[in-house]
Amino acid sequence: MKLILGIETSCDETAASVTRDGREVLSDIIYSQADLHKIYGGVVPEIASRKHMEAIVYVVREALAKANVAADDLDAVAVTSKPGLIGALLCGVSFAKGYSYSIKKPLVPVNHINGHICANYIASPTLEPPFICLVASGGHSHVALVKDYETCEILGATLDDAAGEAFDKVARVLGIGYPGGPGLSRLAEDGNPKATHFPRPVNGFNFSFSGVKTSVINYVHNLKQTGADIPRADIAASFQAAVCDVLTDVTIRAAKESGLKKIAIAGGVASNAALRSSLSDAAAENGFEFFLPPPRLCTDNGAMISCAGYYAFMAGERAELNLNAKATLNI
Ligand code: KG4
Ligand code: ZN
């Protein structure tokens, strides 16, 4: 039986969790800074770093207390070391280094994207690789072939904006505050997804959301210039439909070509209800088994890092005190 403390500070959530053998969540504490960044319309990296430093001791302490686990009982301390905002990542990495050293436990580095994928192991106790996973977050959008618990091959990716980034930017044009994804999807519930056809650019298994976003922005500007009413709900629903169609199409085609029978989704955008039902329907139509974590495990959390840390720990992965944070992706 292994107890792993997982620490996540790559963006604007300070999170910590203790899991038992990777898949059983004993505690999952998330301190979200979203309200602090709201007035700026997006995450301000300096503020994120400062708040992580203020919160991290309390968040980790609460994660241990909720799990009823003492530092001595832990088998390892896992931490997100890449990718993300560099200052924010450094807060978690520096804390984890000092903490693991002080309690004399191994330090295990975790790739944030692999962490998102691992949320599926918590939600679906019998799921095992290989499978196809769509990872759609604020910083990244990939269709990955998950080969084992630690490695995956990227089959396709966005060529420009990530799906969540496009949601956030379109939301801003529609007057919805940060983070835009949840607000935009609520607005879309009252809209007609067929009201306006926005482009759906796809090339092989790669896709682009910058063009979709620009098309929505131009559409709104043109309406404003003529003084016409802005049908916000219809625009939100039509934009959301374009993004869902692209992500569903690419994921299903990649799964068909892989010959695998299982599809999973992960990342903040995977909490979008329209995407969940579009992929779920398409997976069923094409005979795939479909896995999806609950929304709380899709957006950033410590449990997914603890789970990924467990598998890395079991594979013998360790970091020394020279572990550094890295802003860019290298799965
Ligand atoms: O995975 P995540 O929590 O952080 C990153 O690793 O980026 O993803 C955050 C992103 C944001 O862009 C947010 O707007 C988007 O996920 N998001 C959503 C929804 N909930 C969060 N996008 C669409 N619909 C949602 N319901
Ligand atoms: Zn994330």
mmCIF file of C-alpha atoms and ligand atoms in Angstrom:
data_model
loop_
_atom_site.group_PDB
_atom_site.id
_atom_site.type_symbol
_atom_site.label_atom_id
_atom_site.label_comp_id
_atom_site.label_asym_id
_atom_site.label_seq_id
_atom_site.Cartn_x
_atom_site.Cartn_y
_atom_site.Cartn_z
ATOM 1 C CA MET A 1 0.000 0.000 0.000
ATOM 2 C CA LYS A 2 1.498 3.323 -1.083
ATOM 3 C CA LEU A 3 0.453 6.776 0.091
ATOM 4 C CA ILE A 4 1.438 9.628 -2.207
ATOM 5 C CA LEU A 5 1.057 13.341 -1.538
ATOM 6 C CA GLY A 6 0.419 15.214 -4.815
ATOM 7 C CA ILE A 7 0.996 18.959 -5.161
ATOM 8 C CA GLU A 8 -0.282 21.122 -8.040
ATOM 9 C CA THR A 9 0.488 24.830 -8.613
ATOM 10 C CA SER A 10 0.927 25.130 -12.403
ATOM 11 C CA CYS A 11 -1.708 27.834 -12.934
ATOM 12 C CA ASP A 12 -4.222 29.441 -10.577
ATOM 13 C CA GLU A 13 -5.204 26.532 -8.332
ATOM 14 C CA THR A 14 -3.159 25.654 -5.259
ATOM 15 C CA ALA A 15 -4.018 21.982 -4.773
ATOM 16 C CA ALA A 16 -2.865 19.008 -2.738
ATOM 17 C CA SER A 17 -4.151 15.476 -2.325
ATOM 18 C CA VAL A 18 -3.274 12.166 -0.749
ATOM 19 C CA THR A 19 -4.129 8.986 -2.655
ATOM 20 C CA ARG A 20 -3.742 5.332 -1.692
ATOM 21 C CA ASP A 21 -2.255 3.163 -4.446
ATOM 22 C CA GLY A 22 -2.919 5.928 -6.971
ATOM 23 C CA ARG A 23 -6.636 5.481 -7.460
ATOM 24 C CA GLU A 24 -8.210 5.891 -4.041
ATOM 25 C CA VAL A 25 -8.530 9.560 -3.093
ATOM 26 C CA LEU A 26 -8.167 10.125 0.661
ATOM 27 C CA SER A 27 -8.216 13.916 0.376
ATOM 28 C CA ASP A 28 -8.406 16.470 -2.422
ATOM 29 C CA ILE A 29 -7.976 20.116 -1.371
ATOM 30 C CA ILE A 30 -8.258 22.868 -3.984
ATOM 31 C CA TYR A 31 -7.768 26.553 -3.254
ATOM 32 C CA SER A 32 -8.874 28.371 -6.407
ATOM 33 C CA GLN A 33 -7.558 31.874 -7.063
ATOM 34 C CA ALA A 34 -9.996 32.443 -9.965
ATOM 35 C CA ASP A 35 -11.867 35.220 -8.108
ATOM 36 C CA LEU A 36 -8.629 37.172 -7.615
ATOM 37 C CA HIS A 37 -7.777 37.069 -11.325
ATOM 38 C CA LYS A 38 -11.325 37.828 -12.486
ATOM 39 C CA ILE A 39 -10.952 41.603 -12.425
ATOM 40 C CA TYR A 40 -7.956 41.373 -14.783
ATOM 41 C CA GLY A 41 -9.794 39.140 -17.283
ATOM 42 C CA GLY A 42 -7.200 36.356 -16.995
ATOM 43 C CA VAL A 43 -4.473 34.871 -14.821
ATOM 44 C CA VAL A 44 -1.832 37.404 -13.713
ATOM 45 C CA PRO A 45 1.320 35.267 -13.247
ATOM 46 C CA GLU A 46 2.838 37.409 -10.456
ATOM 47 C CA ILE A 47 -0.350 37.321 -8.415
ATOM 48 C CA ALA A 48 -0.675 33.571 -8.987
ATOM 49 C CA SER A 49 2.847 32.951 -7.639
ATOM 50 C CA ARG A 50 2.308 35.142 -4.581
ATOM 51 C CA LYS A 51 -0.992 33.446 -3.710
ATOM 52 C CA HIS A 52 0.493 29.966 -4.146
ATOM 53 C CA MET A 53 3.206 30.896 -1.645
ATOM 54 C CA GLU A 54 0.610 32.150 0.819
ATOM 55 C CA ALA A 55 -1.661 29.130 0.488
ATOM 56 C CA ILE A 56 0.538 26.109 -0.058
ATOM 57 C CA VAL A 57 1.410 25.272 3.549
ATOM 58 C CA TYR A 58 -2.248 25.406 4.584
ATOM 59 C CA VAL A 59 -3.450 23.415 1.566
ATOM 60 C CA VAL A 60 -0.895 20.634 2.139
ATOM 61 C CA ARG A 61 -1.589 20.590 5.872
ATOM 62 C CA GLU A 62 -5.324 20.230 5.190
ATOM 63 C CA ALA A 63 -4.744 17.472 2.624
ATOM 64 C CA LEU A 64 -2.793 15.443 5.192
ATOM 65 C CA ALA A 65 -5.305 16.125 7.966
ATOM 66 C CA LYS A 66 -8.351 15.207 5.815
ATOM 67 C CA ALA A 67 -6.626 11.998 4.748
ATOM 68 C CA ASN A 68 -5.723 11.304 8.373
ATOM 69 C CA VAL A 69 -2.161 10.661 7.247
ATOM 70 C CA ALA A 70 1.012 11.799 9.020
ATOM 71 C CA ALA A 71 4.038 12.967 7.041
ATOM 72 C CA ASP A 72 5.868 9.859 8.225
ATOM 73 C CA ASP A 73 3.240 7.588 6.632
ATOM 74 C CA LEU A 74 3.800 9.030 3.153
ATOM 75 C CA ASP A 75 5.788 7.031 0.605
ATOM 76 C CA ALA A 76 6.586 9.977 -1.658
ATOM 77 C CA VAL A 77 5.884 13.624 -2.480
ATOM 78 C CA ALA A 78 4.805 14.167 -6.101
ATOM 79 C CA VAL A 79 4.712 17.604 -7.672
ATOM 80 C CA THR A 80 3.811 19.135 -11.038
ATOM 81 C CA SER A 81 7.124 20.269 -12.499
ATOM 82 C CA LYS A 82 5.968 21.077 -16.087
ATOM 83 C CA PRO A 83 4.337 22.588 -18.112
ATOM 84 C CA GLY A 84 2.686 25.750 -16.777
ATOM 85 C CA LEU A 85 3.388 29.279 -15.593
ATOM 86 C CA ILE A 86 7.022 29.195 -14.558
ATOM 87 C CA GLY A 87 6.677 31.269 -11.379
ATOM 88 C CA ALA A 88 3.612 29.316 -10.291
ATOM 89 C CA LEU A 89 5.284 25.952 -10.961
ATOM 90 C CA LEU A 90 8.353 27.038 -8.990
ATOM 91 C CA CYS A 91 6.214 27.594 -5.883
ATOM 92 C CA GLY A 92 5.068 23.969 -5.845
ATOM 93 C CA VAL A 93 8.441 22.557 -6.882
ATOM 94 C CA SER A 94 10.357 24.555 -4.257
ATOM 95 C CA PHE A 95 7.881 23.625 -1.552
ATOM 96 C CA ALA A 96 7.921 19.934 -2.526
ATOM 97 C CA LYS A 97 11.718 19.870 -2.548
ATOM 98 C CA GLY A 98 11.981 21.368 0.926
ATOM 99 C CA TYR A 99 9.147 19.257 2.316
ATOM 100 C CA SER A 100 10.318 15.923 0.895
ATOM 101 C CA TYR A 101 13.851 16.638 2.145
ATOM 102 C CA SER A 102 12.631 17.521 5.619
ATOM 103 C CA ILE A 103 10.482 14.381 5.975
ATOM 104 C CA LYS A 104 13.114 12.191 4.228
ATOM 105 C CA LYS A 105 10.764 10.902 1.515
ATOM 106 C CA PRO A 106 11.406 10.578 -2.228
ATOM 107 C CA LEU A 107 10.470 13.436 -4.557
ATOM 108 C CA VAL A 108 8.642 12.498 -7.787
ATOM 109 C CA PRO A 109 8.195 14.959 -10.692
ATOM 110 C CA VAL A 110 4.887 14.899 -12.611
ATOM 111 C CA ASN A 111 4.014 16.194 -16.056
ATOM 112 C CA HIS A 112 0.767 18.178 -15.728
ATOM 113 C CA ILE A 113 -0.689 16.780 -18.965
ATOM 114 C CA ASN A 114 -0.061 13.219 -17.816
ATOM 115 C CA GLY A 115 -1.723 14.240 -14.557
ATOM 116 C CA HIS A 116 -4.880 15.264 -16.444
ATOM 117 C CA ILE A 117 -4.929 11.881 -18.209
ATOM 118 C CA CYS A 118 -4.549 10.088 -14.849
ATOM 119 C CA ALA A 119 -7.789 11.672 -13.567
ATOM 120 C CA ASN A 120 -9.419 8.894 -15.606
ATOM 121 C CA TYR A 121 -7.813 6.166 -13.471
ATOM 122 C CA ILE A 122 -9.375 7.682 -10.367
ATOM 123 C CA ALA A 123 -12.799 7.984 -11.979
ATOM 124 C CA SER A 124 -12.715 4.548 -13.625
ATOM 125 C CA PRO A 125 -10.989 2.029 -11.329
ATOM 126 C CA THR A 126 -10.759 -0.679 -14.006
ATOM 127 C CA LEU A 127 -9.396 1.506 -16.824
ATOM 128 C CA GLU A 128 -5.945 0.489 -18.043
ATOM 129 C CA PRO A 129 -3.826 1.746 -20.933
ATOM 130 C CA PRO A 130 -3.660 1.681 -23.891
ATOM 131 C CA PHE A 131 -6.453 4.064 -24.923
ATOM 132 C CA ILE A 132 -6.997 7.291 -26.845
ATOM 133 C CA CYS A 133 -7.343 10.409 -24.706
ATOM 134 C CA LEU A 134 -8.452 13.889 -25.702
ATOM 135 C CA VAL A 135 -6.708 16.381 -23.405
ATOM 136 C CA ALA A 136 -8.305 19.814 -23.734
ATOM 137 C CA SER A 137 -7.300 22.471 -21.226
ATOM 138 C CA GLY A 138 -6.569 26.174 -21.023
ATOM 139 C CA GLY A 139 -2.986 25.717 -22.165
ATOM 140 C CA HIS A 140 -3.030 22.578 -24.328
ATOM 141 C CA SER A 141 -5.230 20.556 -26.649
ATOM 142 C CA HIS A 142 -3.976 17.141 -27.726
ATOM 143 C CA VAL A 143 -5.240 13.842 -28.961
ATOM 144 C CA ALA A 144 -2.924 11.338 -27.319
ATOM 145 C CA LEU A 145 -2.381 7.615 -27.592
ATOM 146 C CA VAL A 146 -1.818 6.642 -23.966
ATOM 147 C CA LYS A 147 0.617 3.717 -24.222
ATOM 148 C CA ASP A 148 1.141 2.993 -20.548
ATOM 149 C CA TYR A 149 0.809 4.839 -17.228
ATOM 150 C CA GLU A 150 3.728 7.108 -18.001
ATOM 151 C CA THR A 151 4.085 7.498 -21.750
ATOM 152 C CA CYS A 152 1.877 8.710 -24.506
ATOM 153 C CA GLU A 153 2.252 9.576 -28.157
ATOM 154 C CA ILE A 154 0.711 12.807 -29.429
ATOM 155 C CA LEU A 155 -1.330 11.995 -32.548
ATOM 156 C CA GLY A 156 -2.713 15.471 -33.084
ATOM 157 C CA ALA A 157 -2.777 18.889 -31.447
ATOM 158 C CA THR A 158 -3.960 22.432 -31.856
ATOM 159 C CA LEU A 159 -1.786 24.471 -34.193
ATOM 160 C CA ASP A 160 -2.470 27.685 -32.277
ATOM 161 C CA ASP A 161 -4.946 28.434 -29.462
ATOM 162 C CA ALA A 162 -5.872 25.677 -26.997
ATOM 163 C CA ALA A 163 -9.592 24.889 -26.727
ATOM 164 C CA GLY A 164 -9.896 26.469 -23.257
ATOM 165 C CA GLU A 165 -8.006 29.550 -24.403
ATOM 166 C CA ALA A 166 -10.499 29.967 -27.281
ATOM 167 C CA PHE A 167 -13.414 29.561 -24.833
ATOM 168 C CA ASP A 168 -11.873 32.205 -22.546
ATOM 169 C CA LYS A 169 -11.254 34.702 -25.378
ATOM 170 C CA VAL A 170 -14.679 34.307 -26.982
ATOM 171 C CA ALA A 171 -16.255 34.596 -23.523
ATOM 172 C CA ARG A 172 -14.492 37.927 -23.038
ATOM 173 C CA VAL A 173 -15.934 39.267 -26.313
ATOM 174 C CA LEU A 174 -19.378 38.188 -25.097
ATOM 175 C CA GLY A 175 -18.867 40.041 -21.811
ATOM 176 C CA ILE A 176 -18.383 36.936 -19.647
ATOM 177 C CA GLY A 177 -15.752 37.138 -16.904
ATOM 178 C CA TYR A 178 -12.736 34.863 -16.395
ATOM 179 C CA PRO A 179 -12.681 31.856 -16.474
ATOM 180 C CA GLY A 180 -14.811 32.031 -19.581
ATOM 181 C CA GLY A 181 -15.482 28.349 -20.275
ATOM 182 C CA PRO A 182 -18.046 27.616 -17.552
ATOM 183 C CA GLY A 183 -19.920 30.934 -18.126
ATOM 184 C CA LEU A 184 -19.959 30.515 -21.889
ATOM 185 C CA SER A 185 -21.336 26.986 -21.646
ATOM 186 C CA ARG A 186 -24.101 28.206 -19.295
ATOM 187 C CA LEU A 187 -25.007 30.985 -21.761
ATOM 188 C CA ALA A 188 -24.961 28.468 -24.646
ATOM 189 C CA GLU A 189 -27.733 26.449 -22.960
ATOM 190 C CA ASP A 190 -30.221 29.144 -24.039
ATOM 191 C CA GLY A 191 -28.822 29.479 -27.568
ATOM 192 C CA ASN A 192 -29.241 27.776 -30.939
ATOM 193 C CA PRO A 193 -26.046 25.933 -31.945
ATOM 194 C CA LYS A 194 -27.082 26.161 -35.607
ATOM 195 C CA ALA A 195 -27.728 29.930 -35.588
ATOM 196 C CA THR A 196 -24.350 30.790 -37.163
ATOM 197 C CA HIS A 197 -21.894 28.467 -38.844
ATOM 198 C CA PHE A 198 -18.365 29.143 -37.592
ATOM 199 C CA PRO A 199 -15.391 27.440 -39.327
ATOM 200 C CA ARG A 200 -14.163 23.998 -38.261
ATOM 201 C CA PRO A 201 -10.526 23.885 -39.423
ATOM 202 C CA VAL A 202 -8.952 20.429 -39.282
ATOM 203 C CA ASN A 203 -5.841 19.045 -40.963
ATOM 204 C CA GLY A 204 -5.300 15.337 -40.388
ATOM 205 C CA PHE A 205 -5.394 14.965 -36.600
ATOM 206 C CA ASN A 206 -4.333 18.580 -36.057
ATOM 207 C CA PHE A 207 -6.767 21.437 -35.621
ATOM 208 C CA SER A 208 -6.891 25.199 -35.115
ATOM 209 C CA PHE A 209 -9.045 27.326 -32.841
ATOM 210 C CA SER A 210 -7.540 30.726 -33.548
ATOM 211 C CA GLY A 211 -9.547 31.028 -36.788
ATOM 212 C CA VAL A 212 -12.796 30.053 -35.044
ATOM 213 C CA LYS A 213 -12.138 32.628 -32.332
ATOM 214 C CA THR A 214 -11.326 35.392 -34.874
ATOM 215 C CA SER A 215 -14.412 34.515 -36.868
ATOM 216 C CA VAL A 216 -16.600 34.969 -33.759
ATOM 217 C CA ILE A 217 -14.862 38.259 -32.887
ATOM 218 C CA ASN A 218 -15.384 39.615 -36.430
ATOM 219 C CA TYR A 219 -19.009 38.488 -36.388
ATOM 220 C CA VAL A 220 -19.645 40.362 -33.116
ATOM 221 C CA HIS A 221 -17.802 43.498 -34.334
ATOM 222 C CA ASN A 222 -19.786 43.576 -37.586
ATOM 223 C CA LEU A 223 -23.060 43.337 -35.675
ATOM 224 C CA LYS A 224 -21.941 46.103 -33.311
ATOM 225 C CA GLN A 225 -21.083 48.385 -36.244
ATOM 226 C CA THR A 226 -24.564 48.030 -37.702
ATOM 227 C CA GLY A 227 -26.060 48.692 -34.275
ATOM 228 C CA ALA A 228 -27.837 45.335 -34.317
ATOM 229 C CA ASP A 229 -28.582 43.358 -31.167
ATOM 230 C CA ILE A 230 -25.919 40.798 -30.265
ATOM 231 C CA PRO A 231 -27.547 37.351 -29.964
ATOM 232 C CA ARG A 232 -25.062 36.326 -27.227
ATOM 233 C CA ALA A 233 -26.593 32.943 -26.414
ATOM 234 C CA ASP A 234 -26.812 31.917 -30.095
ATOM 235 C CA ILE A 235 -23.193 32.977 -30.666
ATOM 236 C CA ALA A 236 -22.020 31.074 -27.581
ATOM 237 C CA ALA A 237 -23.934 27.947 -28.652
ATOM 238 C CA SER A 238 -22.683 28.169 -32.273
ATOM 239 C CA PHE A 239 -19.059 28.664 -31.167
ATOM 240 C CA GLN A 240 -19.301 25.802 -28.692
ATOM 241 C CA ALA A 241 -20.772 23.552 -31.403
ATOM 242 C CA ALA A 242 -17.841 24.335 -33.736
ATOM 243 C CA VAL A 243 -15.248 23.476 -31.055
ATOM 244 C CA CYS A 244 -17.125 20.291 -30.034
ATOM 245 C CA ASP A 245 -17.453 19.141 -33.672
ATOM 246 C CA VAL A 246 -13.707 19.564 -34.276
ATOM 247 C CA LEU A 247 -12.636 17.807 -31.060
ATOM 248 C CA THR A 248 -15.153 14.990 -31.538
ATOM 249 C CA ASP A 249 -14.234 14.435 -35.200
ATOM 250 C CA VAL A 250 -10.477 14.328 -34.573
ATOM 251 C CA THR A 251 -10.747 12.099 -31.486
ATOM 252 C CA ILE A 252 -13.020 9.552 -33.162
ATOM 253 C CA ARG A 253 -10.882 9.391 -36.318
ATOM 254 C CA ALA A 254 -7.689 8.995 -34.268
ATOM 255 C CA ALA A 255 -9.315 6.218 -32.228
ATOM 256 C CA LYS A 256 -10.468 4.416 -35.378
ATOM 257 C CA GLU A 257 -7.011 4.565 -36.913
ATOM 258 C CA SER A 258 -5.330 3.380 -33.694
ATOM 259 C CA GLY A 259 -7.391 0.198 -33.641
ATOM 260 C CA LEU A 260 -7.960 0.719 -29.898
ATOM 261 C CA LYS A 261 -11.407 0.309 -28.404
ATOM 262 C CA LYS A 262 -11.297 2.845 -25.541
ATOM 263 C CA ILE A 263 -11.600 6.644 -25.550
ATOM 264 C CA ALA A 264 -11.130 8.934 -22.549
ATOM 265 C CA ILE A 265 -11.200 12.710 -22.076
ATOM 266 C CA ALA A 266 -9.332 15.008 -19.698
ATOM 267 C CA GLY A 267 -8.555 18.667 -18.937
ATOM 268 C CA GLY A 268 -10.700 21.650 -17.978
ATOM 269 C CA VAL A 269 -12.639 21.712 -21.255
ATOM 270 C CA ALA A 270 -13.603 18.065 -20.674
ATOM 271 C CA SER A 271 -15.987 19.398 -18.029
ATOM 272 C CA ASN A 272 -17.994 21.045 -20.835
ATOM 273 C CA ALA A 273 -21.407 19.355 -20.962
ATOM 274 C CA ALA A 274 -21.822 19.732 -24.744
ATOM 275 C CA LEU A 275 -18.415 18.160 -25.431
ATOM 276 C CA ARG A 276 -19.092 15.331 -22.983
ATOM 277 C CA SER A 277 -22.370 14.425 -24.676
ATOM 278 C CA SER A 278 -21.059 14.904 -28.228
ATOM 279 C CA LEU A 279 -18.087 12.587 -27.625
ATOM 280 C CA SER A 280 -20.152 10.142 -25.603
ATOM 281 C CA ASP A 281 -22.705 9.840 -28.469
ATOM 282 C CA ALA A 282 -20.024 9.550 -31.160
ATOM 283 C CA ALA A 283 -18.117 6.945 -29.144
ATOM 284 C CA ALA A 284 -21.285 4.860 -28.691
ATOM 285 C CA GLU A 285 -22.186 5.145 -32.410
ATOM 286 C CA ASN A 286 -18.743 3.897 -33.380
ATOM 287 C CA GLY A 287 -18.524 1.100 -30.823
ATOM 288 C CA PHE A 288 -15.951 2.628 -28.455
ATOM 289 C CA GLU A 289 -15.997 2.354 -24.688
ATOM 290 C CA PHE A 290 -16.026 5.908 -23.322
ATOM 291 C CA PHE A 291 -14.422 7.133 -20.070
ATOM 292 C CA LEU A 292 -14.817 10.548 -18.534
ATOM 293 C CA PRO A 293 -13.836 11.946 -15.144
ATOM 294 C CA PRO A 294 -16.383 14.036 -13.181
ATOM 295 C CA PRO A 295 -15.969 17.807 -13.827
ATOM 296 C CA ARG A 296 -14.094 18.356 -10.539
ATOM 297 C CA LEU A 297 -11.372 15.938 -11.698
ATOM 298 C CA CYS A 298 -11.210 17.536 -15.185
ATOM 299 C CA THR A 299 -10.099 20.983 -14.007
ATOM 300 C CA ASP A 300 -6.790 21.309 -12.136
ATOM 301 C CA ASN A 301 -6.589 19.304 -8.911
ATOM 302 C CA GLY A 302 -4.054 17.556 -6.692
ATOM 303 C CA ALA A 303 -5.584 14.056 -6.899
ATOM 304 C CA MET A 304 -4.624 13.636 -10.563
ATOM 305 C CA ILE A 305 -1.028 14.644 -9.699
ATOM 306 C CA SER A 306 -0.958 12.232 -6.781
ATOM 307 C CA CYS A 307 -2.235 9.430 -9.061
ATOM 308 C CA ALA A 308 0.341 10.213 -11.782
ATOM 309 C CA GLY A 309 2.970 10.441 -9.020
ATOM 310 C CA TYR A 310 2.031 6.962 -7.794
ATOM 311 C CA TYR A 311 2.634 5.382 -11.200
ATOM 312 C CA ALA A 312 5.888 7.327 -11.671
ATOM 313 C CA PHE A 313 6.989 6.296 -8.166
ATOM 314 C CA MET A 314 6.232 2.617 -8.902
ATOM 315 C CA ALA A 315 8.251 2.908 -12.125
ATOM 316 C CA GLY A 316 11.210 4.115 -10.047
ATOM 317 C CA GLU A 317 11.136 7.736 -11.124
ATOM 318 C CA ARG A 318 12.785 10.112 -8.631
ATOM 319 C CA ALA A 319 13.943 13.719 -8.657
ATOM 320 C CA GLU A 320 16.827 15.182 -6.722
ATOM 321 C CA LEU A 321 17.005 18.597 -5.103
ATOM 322 C CA ASN A 322 18.197 20.093 -8.412
ATOM 323 C CA LEU A 323 14.705 19.487 -9.886
ATOM 324 C CA ASN A 324 13.682 22.540 -11.882
ATOM 325 C CA ALA A 325 10.298 23.712 -13.163
ATOM 326 C CA LYS A 326 9.781 23.944 -16.919
ATOM 327 C CA ALA A 327 7.184 26.131 -18.601
ATOM 328 C CA THR A 328 7.006 24.196 -21.861
ATOM 329 C CA LEU A 329 5.614 20.814 -22.774
ATOM 330 C CA ASN A 330 7.672 17.694 -23.188
ATOM 331 C CA ILE A 331 5.525 14.634 -22.648
HETATM 332 O O1 KG4 B 1 -7.219 22.026 -17.099
HETATM 333 P P1 KG4 B 1 -7.515 23.398 -16.592
HETATM 334 O O2 KG4 B 1 -8.221 23.535 -15.268
HETATM 335 O O3 KG4 B 1 -6.209 24.264 -16.504
HETATM 336 C C1 KG4 B 1 -5.170 24.174 -17.450
HETATM 337 O O4 KG4 B 1 -4.348 23.221 -17.315
HETATM 338 O O5 KG4 B 1 -5.198 24.992 -18.377
HETATM 339 O O6 KG4 B 1 -8.360 24.102 -17.743
HETATM 340 C C2 KG4 B 1 -8.832 25.411 -17.616
HETATM 341 C C3 KG4 B 1 -9.582 25.762 -18.883
HETATM 342 C C4 KG4 B 1 -10.003 27.221 -18.953
HETATM 343 O O7 KG4 B 1 -9.661 27.732 -20.215
HETATM 344 C C5 KG4 B 1 -11.521 27.135 -18.762
HETATM 345 O O8 KG4 B 1 -12.221 28.178 -19.404
HETATM 346 C C6 KG4 B 1 -11.834 25.804 -19.388
HETATM 347 O O9 KG4 B 1 -10.772 24.956 -18.987
HETATM 348 N N1 KG4 B 1 -13.109 25.272 -18.895
HETATM 349 C C7 KG4 B 1 -14.182 25.075 -19.692
HETATM 350 C C8 KG4 B 1 -15.221 24.635 -18.847
HETATM 351 N N2 KG4 B 1 -14.734 24.577 -17.562
HETATM 352 C C9 KG4 B 1 -13.436 24.964 -17.617
HETATM 353 N N3 KG4 B 1 -14.350 25.252 -21.001
HETATM 354 C C10 KG4 B 1 -15.549 24.961 -21.527
HETATM 355 N N4 KG4 B 1 -16.603 24.564 -20.786
HETATM 356 C C11 KG4 B 1 -16.496 24.383 -19.445
HETATM 357 N N5 KG4 B 1 -17.531 23.972 -18.737
HETATM 358 ZN ZN ZN B 2 -4.557 21.714 -16.234
#
